[in-house]
């Protein structure tokens, strides 16, 4: 920016003001989005690395905005977190994902555990555990059908609060995953202290498989570490057969990515489940 001189800076400030206006408008709209039925969940399968059968599914939120079209979560989740709306939205996500899974189960489909992403704001909320317990009770599903994905930065604040919160969630019987593993400030010892079940290897490392030796070294190290700690590994963002084969060959347990399926609307995922022979 230095190099580009004054005009760029002036342009940037104007742009920033516009960005703030835009964020305010989005925040206003987001307040109503849920009750107006504009929020939906899409579902992306996770497959067993060897058999390629569906072994789980991740629910990913989408906002169908009346004038802007589809707003990605990267755009509105931060706004939801700053405005406090994430509490309500996050609870809706958990309840909807469980209700959908229960519906599929009632319809006789071979259901798999459903994973939801948990914001740090939800994680820090003292009512989380009770809210989860209630959502599970209402759905009629066993806790083992729910998986919570926490980003590394969320989970890894090494505090007694974090340890106690994770232990409390584990007591419920839900599965805990560390999302985007490798992108945070990892000290590996916490993996043993925190009672997590799974590591999701971040897609930024998966992208480099087959051509970047450093990414390959990171990925194999993470898989071996996870194995020695008895954790399940999931490779995220798998787009090519080369990436799939590398992960499979090196003992990664589960795979997720466009190679197998994009995140799908509920009806399309239902069709996939129905076929039930993997993807
Ligand atoms: P994430 O949890 O790491 O989810 C993976 C993201 O990668 C998703 O983007 C998914 O659509 C995308 N993806 C999956 N496979 C591939 C692939 O093969 N290639 C590429 N390039 N991308 C792939 P999405 O759905 O836009 O979500 C972005 C992020 O938004 C998520 O990252 C998660 O952190 C957050 N998010 C999504 N839904 C929720 C939610 O319900 N609550 C909260 N708190 N955060 C959410
Ligand atoms: Ca995730
Ligand atoms: Ca991720
Ligand atoms: Ca991510």
Coordinates of C-alpha atoms and ligand atoms in Angstrom, one line a residue:
X1 CA 0.0 0.0 0.0
X2 CA 2.9 2.3 0.8
X3 CA 4.1 2.0 -2.8
X4 CA 0.8 2.9 -4.3
X5 CA 0.7 6.4 -2.8
X6 CA -2.0 8.7 -1.4
X7 CA -4.8 8.2 -3.8
X8 CA -5.0 4.6 -3.0
X9 CA -5.2 5.4 0.7
X10 CA -8.0 7.8 0.1
X11 CA -9.8 5.3 -2.0
X12 CA -9.3 2.7 0.6
X13 CA -10.9 4.8 3.4
X14 CA -13.9 5.5 1.2
X15 CA -14.1 1.8 0.5
X16 CA -13.9 1.0 4.2
X17 CA -16.8 3.4 5.0
X18 CA -18.8 1.6 2.3
X19 CA -17.8 -1.7 3.9
X20 CA -19.1 -0.6 7.3
X21 CA -22.4 0.6 5.8
X22 CA -22.7 -2.7 4.1
X23 CA -22.0 -4.7 7.2
X24 CA -24.6 -2.7 9.1
X25 CA -27.2 -3.4 6.4
X26 CA -26.3 -7.1 6.5
X27 CA -26.6 -7.1 10.3
X28 CA -30.1 -5.6 10.1
X29 CA -31.2 -8.1 7.5
X30 CA -29.6 -11.0 9.4
X31 CA -31.9 -10.2 12.4
X32 CA -34.8 -11.4 10.4
X33 CA -33.2 -14.0 8.2
X34 CA -33.9 -17.0 10.4
X35 CA -37.6 -16.3 11.1
X36 CA -38.1 -15.5 7.4
X37 CA -36.8 -18.9 6.5
X38 CA -33.8 -17.5 4.6
X39 CA -31.2 -19.6 6.4
X40 CA -30.7 -23.1 5.2
X41 CA -28.3 -25.9 5.8
X42 CA -26.4 -27.7 3.1
X43 CA -24.9 -31.1 3.7
X44 CA -21.4 -32.4 2.7
X45 CA -20.6 -36.1 3.2
X46 CA -17.4 -37.4 4.8
X47 CA -16.4 -40.8 3.4
X48 CA -14.3 -43.6 4.7
X49 CA -10.9 -43.2 3.0
X50 CA -10.7 -46.8 1.9
X51 CA -14.3 -47.9 1.1
X52 CA -15.5 -44.4 0.1
X53 CA -18.7 -45.1 1.9
X54 CA -20.5 -42.2 3.6
X55 CA -19.5 -42.2 7.3
X56 CA -20.6 -38.7 8.4
X57 CA -22.0 -35.4 7.1
X58 CA -21.1 -31.8 7.9
X59 CA -24.0 -29.2 8.0
X60 CA -22.9 -25.9 6.5
X61 CA -25.1 -22.8 6.7
X62 CA -26.2 -20.8 3.8
X63 CA -28.1 -17.5 3.7
X64 CA -30.5 -17.0 0.8
X65 CA -30.8 -13.2 0.9
X66 CA -33.8 -11.7 -0.9
X67 CA -31.8 -9.3 -3.0
X68 CA -28.1 -10.3 -2.6
X69 CA -28.6 -13.9 -3.5
X70 CA -26.6 -16.6 -1.7
X71 CA -24.4 -15.0 1.0
X72 CA -21.5 -17.3 2.1
X73 CA -20.9 -18.0 5.8
X74 CA -17.5 -16.3 5.6
X75 CA -19.4 -13.1 5.0
X76 CA -22.1 -13.3 7.6
X77 CA -20.8 -15.6 10.4
X78 CA -18.4 -12.8 11.6
X79 CA -21.3 -10.4 11.6
X80 CA -23.4 -12.8 13.5
X81 CA -20.6 -13.2 16.1
X82 CA -20.1 -9.5 16.5
X83 CA -23.8 -8.7 16.9
X84 CA -24.5 -11.6 19.2
X85 CA -26.9 -13.1 16.7
X86 CA -24.7 -16.2 16.5
X87 CA -26.2 -17.5 19.7
X88 CA -29.7 -17.8 18.1
X89 CA -28.4 -18.8 14.7
X90 CA -26.0 -21.4 16.2
X91 CA -28.8 -22.9 18.2
X92 CA -31.0 -23.0 15.1
X93 CA -28.2 -24.8 13.2
X94 CA -27.8 -27.5 15.8
X95 CA -31.6 -28.1 16.1
X96 CA -32.2 -28.1 12.4
X97 CA -29.3 -30.5 11.7
X98 CA -30.6 -32.9 14.4
X99 CA -34.2 -32.6 13.3
X100 CA -33.2 -33.3 9.7
X101 CA -31.2 -36.4 10.7
X102 CA -34.1 -37.6 12.9
X103 CA -36.4 -37.2 9.9
X104 CA -34.1 -39.2 7.7
X105 CA -33.9 -41.9 10.3
X106 CA -37.7 -42.0 10.6
X107 CA -37.8 -42.4 6.9
X108 CA -35.7 -45.5 7.2
X109 CA -32.5 -44.0 5.6
X110 CA -29.1 -45.2 6.8
X111 CA -28.3 -42.1 8.7
X112 CA -24.7 -41.0 9.7
X113 CA -23.6 -38.7 12.5
X114 CA -24.1 -35.0 11.7
X115 CA -21.4 -32.4 12.4
X116 CA -22.0 -28.8 13.1
X117 CA -19.5 -25.9 13.3
X118 CA -19.4 -24.2 16.6
X119 CA -18.4 -20.6 16.9
X120 CA -16.0 -19.5 19.7
X121 CA -18.9 -17.3 20.9
X122 CA -21.1 -20.4 21.3
X123 CA -18.3 -22.3 22.9
X124 CA -17.8 -19.7 25.6
X125 CA -21.5 -19.4 26.4
X126 CA -22.2 -21.0 29.8
X127 CA -25.6 -22.3 28.5
X128 CA -24.1 -24.4 25.7
X129 CA -24.1 -27.7 27.4
X130 CA -27.7 -27.5 28.5
X131 CA -28.8 -26.2 25.2
X132 CA -27.1 -29.1 23.4
X133 CA -28.7 -31.6 25.9
X134 CA -32.1 -30.1 25.2
X135 CA -31.6 -30.2 21.5
X136 CA -30.6 -33.8 21.6
X137 CA -33.6 -34.7 23.8
X138 CA -36.0 -33.0 21.5
X139 CA -34.6 -34.8 18.5
X140 CA -34.7 -38.2 20.1
X141 CA -31.3 -39.0 18.7
X142 CA -28.4 -40.4 20.8
X143 CA -25.6 -37.9 21.5
X144 CA -23.3 -40.1 19.4
X145 CA -25.1 -38.8 16.3
X146 CA -23.9 -35.3 17.0
X147 CA -20.4 -34.0 16.2
X148 CA -19.1 -30.6 17.1
X149 CA -16.4 -29.0 15.0
X150 CA -14.3 -26.4 16.9
X151 CA -11.6 -24.4 15.1
X152 CA -8.1 -24.9 16.4
X153 CA -7.9 -21.4 17.7
X154 CA -11.1 -21.9 19.7
X155 CA -10.2 -25.1 21.3
X156 CA -6.6 -24.5 22.0
X157 CA -6.7 -21.6 24.4
X158 CA -5.0 -23.5 27.1
X159 CA -7.2 -22.6 30.1
X160 CA -9.0 -24.4 32.8
X161 CA -12.2 -23.1 31.3
X162 CA -11.5 -24.7 27.9
X163 CA -10.5 -28.0 29.5
X164 CA -13.6 -28.0 31.6
X165 CA -15.9 -27.0 28.7
X166 CA -14.5 -29.8 26.5
X167 CA -14.8 -32.3 29.3
X168 CA -18.5 -31.2 29.9
X169 CA -19.3 -31.6 26.2
X170 CA -17.6 -35.0 26.1
X171 CA -19.7 -36.1 29.0
X172 CA -22.8 -35.5 27.0
X173 CA -21.5 -38.1 24.6
X174 CA -21.0 -36.0 21.5
X175 CA -18.0 -36.3 19.3
X176 CA -15.5 -33.4 19.2
X177 CA -13.4 -32.5 16.2
X178 CA -10.7 -29.9 15.8
X179 CA -11.4 -28.1 12.6
X180 CA -8.7 -26.5 10.3
X181 CA -6.0 -28.3 12.2
X182 CA -2.5 -27.0 11.5
X183 CA -3.5 -23.4 11.0
X184 CA -3.5 -22.3 14.6
X185 CA -0.7 -21.9 17.1
X186 CA -0.4 -25.6 17.8
X187 CA 1.4 -26.9 20.8
X188 CA 0.9 -30.6 20.3
X189 CA 0.7 -31.5 24.0
X190 CA -2.8 -30.1 24.4
X191 CA -4.2 -32.7 22.1
X192 CA -3.6 -35.2 24.9
X193 CA -5.0 -32.9 27.6
X194 CA -8.2 -32.0 25.7
X195 CA -10.5 -34.9 25.2
X196 CA -11.1 -34.5 21.5
X197 CA -11.8 -37.3 19.1
X198 CA -10.9 -36.1 15.6
X199 CA -8.6 -33.8 13.7
X200 CA -9.6 -32.3 10.5
X201 CA -6.5 -31.5 8.4
X202 CA -7.0 -28.1 6.9
X203 CA -7.5 -27.8 3.2
X204 CA -4.6 -25.5 2.8
X205 CA -2.3 -28.4 3.4
X206 CA -4.4 -30.9 1.4
X207 CA -4.1 -28.6 -1.6
X208 CA -0.4 -29.0 -1.7
X209 CA -0.4 -32.8 -1.7
X210 CA 1.3 -34.4 -4.6
X211 CA 3.3 -31.3 -5.5
X212 CA 4.5 -29.5 -2.3
X213 CA 6.8 -31.7 -0.2
X214 CA 6.4 -29.4 2.8
X215 CA 2.6 -29.8 2.8
X216 CA 3.1 -33.6 2.4
X217 CA 5.5 -33.6 5.4
X218 CA 3.0 -31.7 7.5
X219 CA 0.1 -33.9 6.6
X220 CA 1.9 -37.2 7.2
X221 CA 3.2 -35.8 10.5
X222 CA -0.3 -34.8 11.6
X223 CA -1.8 -38.2 10.6
X224 CA 0.9 -40.1 12.5
X225 CA 0.6 -37.9 15.5
X226 CA -3.2 -38.3 15.6
X227 CA -2.9 -42.1 15.2
X228 CA -0.5 -42.3 18.1
X229 CA -2.9 -40.4 20.2
X230 CA -5.8 -42.6 19.1
X231 CA -7.6 -39.7 17.2
X232 CA -9.4 -40.1 13.9
X233 CA -8.2 -37.9 11.0
X234 CA -10.2 -36.3 8.3
X235 CA -8.7 -34.8 5.2
X236 CA -10.6 -31.7 4.2
X237 CA -10.9 -30.1 0.8
X238 CA -10.0 -33.2 -1.2
X239 CA -10.4 -32.2 -4.9
X240 CA -8.2 -34.6 -6.8
X241 CA -7.6 -38.3 -7.0
X242 CA -3.9 -37.7 -6.3
X243 CA -4.8 -35.9 -3.0
X244 CA -7.2 -38.8 -2.1
X245 CA -4.6 -41.4 -2.8
X246 CA -1.9 -39.6 -0.8
X247 CA -4.2 -39.3 2.2
X248 CA -5.4 -42.9 1.9
X249 CA -1.9 -44.3 1.5
X250 CA -0.7 -42.4 4.5
X251 CA -3.5 -43.7 6.8
X252 CA -5.9 -40.8 6.9
X253 CA -9.3 -42.2 8.1
X254 CA -11.9 -40.0 6.5
X255 CA -12.1 -37.7 3.5
X256 CA -14.2 -34.8 2.6
X257 CA -14.2 -32.5 -0.5
X258 CA -15.5 -31.7 -3.9
X259 CA -14.0 -34.9 -5.3
X260 CA -16.7 -36.8 -3.5
X261 CA -19.5 -34.2 -3.3
X262 CA -20.1 -30.5 -2.9
X263 CA -22.2 -29.5 0.1
X264 CA -25.8 -30.3 -1.1
X265 CA -29.3 -29.1 -0.3
X266 CA -31.1 -31.5 2.1
X267 CA -33.1 -33.3 -0.7
X268 CA -30.0 -33.9 -2.8
X269 CA -28.1 -35.3 0.2
X270 CA -31.1 -37.5 1.0
X271 CA -30.8 -39.0 -2.5
X272 CA -27.1 -39.7 -1.9
X273 CA -27.9 -41.4 1.5
X274 CA -30.6 -43.4 -0.2
X275 CA -28.2 -44.8 -2.8
X276 CA -26.0 -45.6 0.3
X277 CA -23.3 -47.2 -1.7
X278 CA -20.8 -44.4 -1.2
X279 CA -19.9 -41.7 -3.7
Ligands
LIG1 P1 -15.2 -25.1 7.4 O1 -15.9 -25.6 8.6 O2 -13.7 -25.4 7.3 O3 -15.9 -25.8 6.1 C1 -15.3 -26.2 4.9 C2 -15.5 -25.2 3.8 O4 -14.8 -25.7 2.7 C3 -16.9 -25.1 3.4 O5 -17.1 -23.7 2.9 C4 -17.1 -26.1 2.3 O6 -18.1 -25.7 1.4 C5 -15.7 -25.9 1.6 N1 -15.3 -27.0 0.9 C6 -15.6 -28.3 1.1 N2 -15.0 -29.1 0.2 C7 -14.2 -28.4 -0.5 C8 -13.2 -28.6 -1.6 O7 -13.0 -29.7 -2.0 N3 -12.6 -27.5 -2.1 C9 -12.8 -26.3 -1.7 N4 -12.2 -25.3 -2.2 N5 -13.7 -26.0 -0.6 C10 -14.4 -27.0 -0.1 P2 -18.4 -22.9 3.4 O8 -19.6 -23.7 3.4 O9 -18.4 -21.6 2.6 O10 -18.1 -22.5 4.9 C11 -17.0 -21.7 5.2 C12 -16.8 -21.7 6.7 O11 -17.9 -21.0 7.3 C13 -16.7 -23.0 7.4 O12 -15.4 -23.6 7.2 C14 -17.0 -22.7 8.8 O13 -15.9 -22.2 9.5 C15 -18.0 -21.6 8.6 N6 -19.4 -22.1 8.8 C16 -20.2 -22.8 7.9 N7 -21.4 -23.1 8.5 C17 -21.3 -22.7 9.7 C18 -22.3 -22.7 10.8 O14 -23.4 -23.3 10.8 N8 -21.8 -22.1 12.0 C19 -20.6 -21.5 12.1 N9 -20.3 -21.0 13.3 N10 -19.7 -21.5 11.1 C20 -20.1 -22.0 9.9
LIG2 CA1 -16.0 -27.4 9.7
LIG3 CA1 -12.3 -26.8 8.0
LIG4 CA1 -12.3 -23.1 7.7

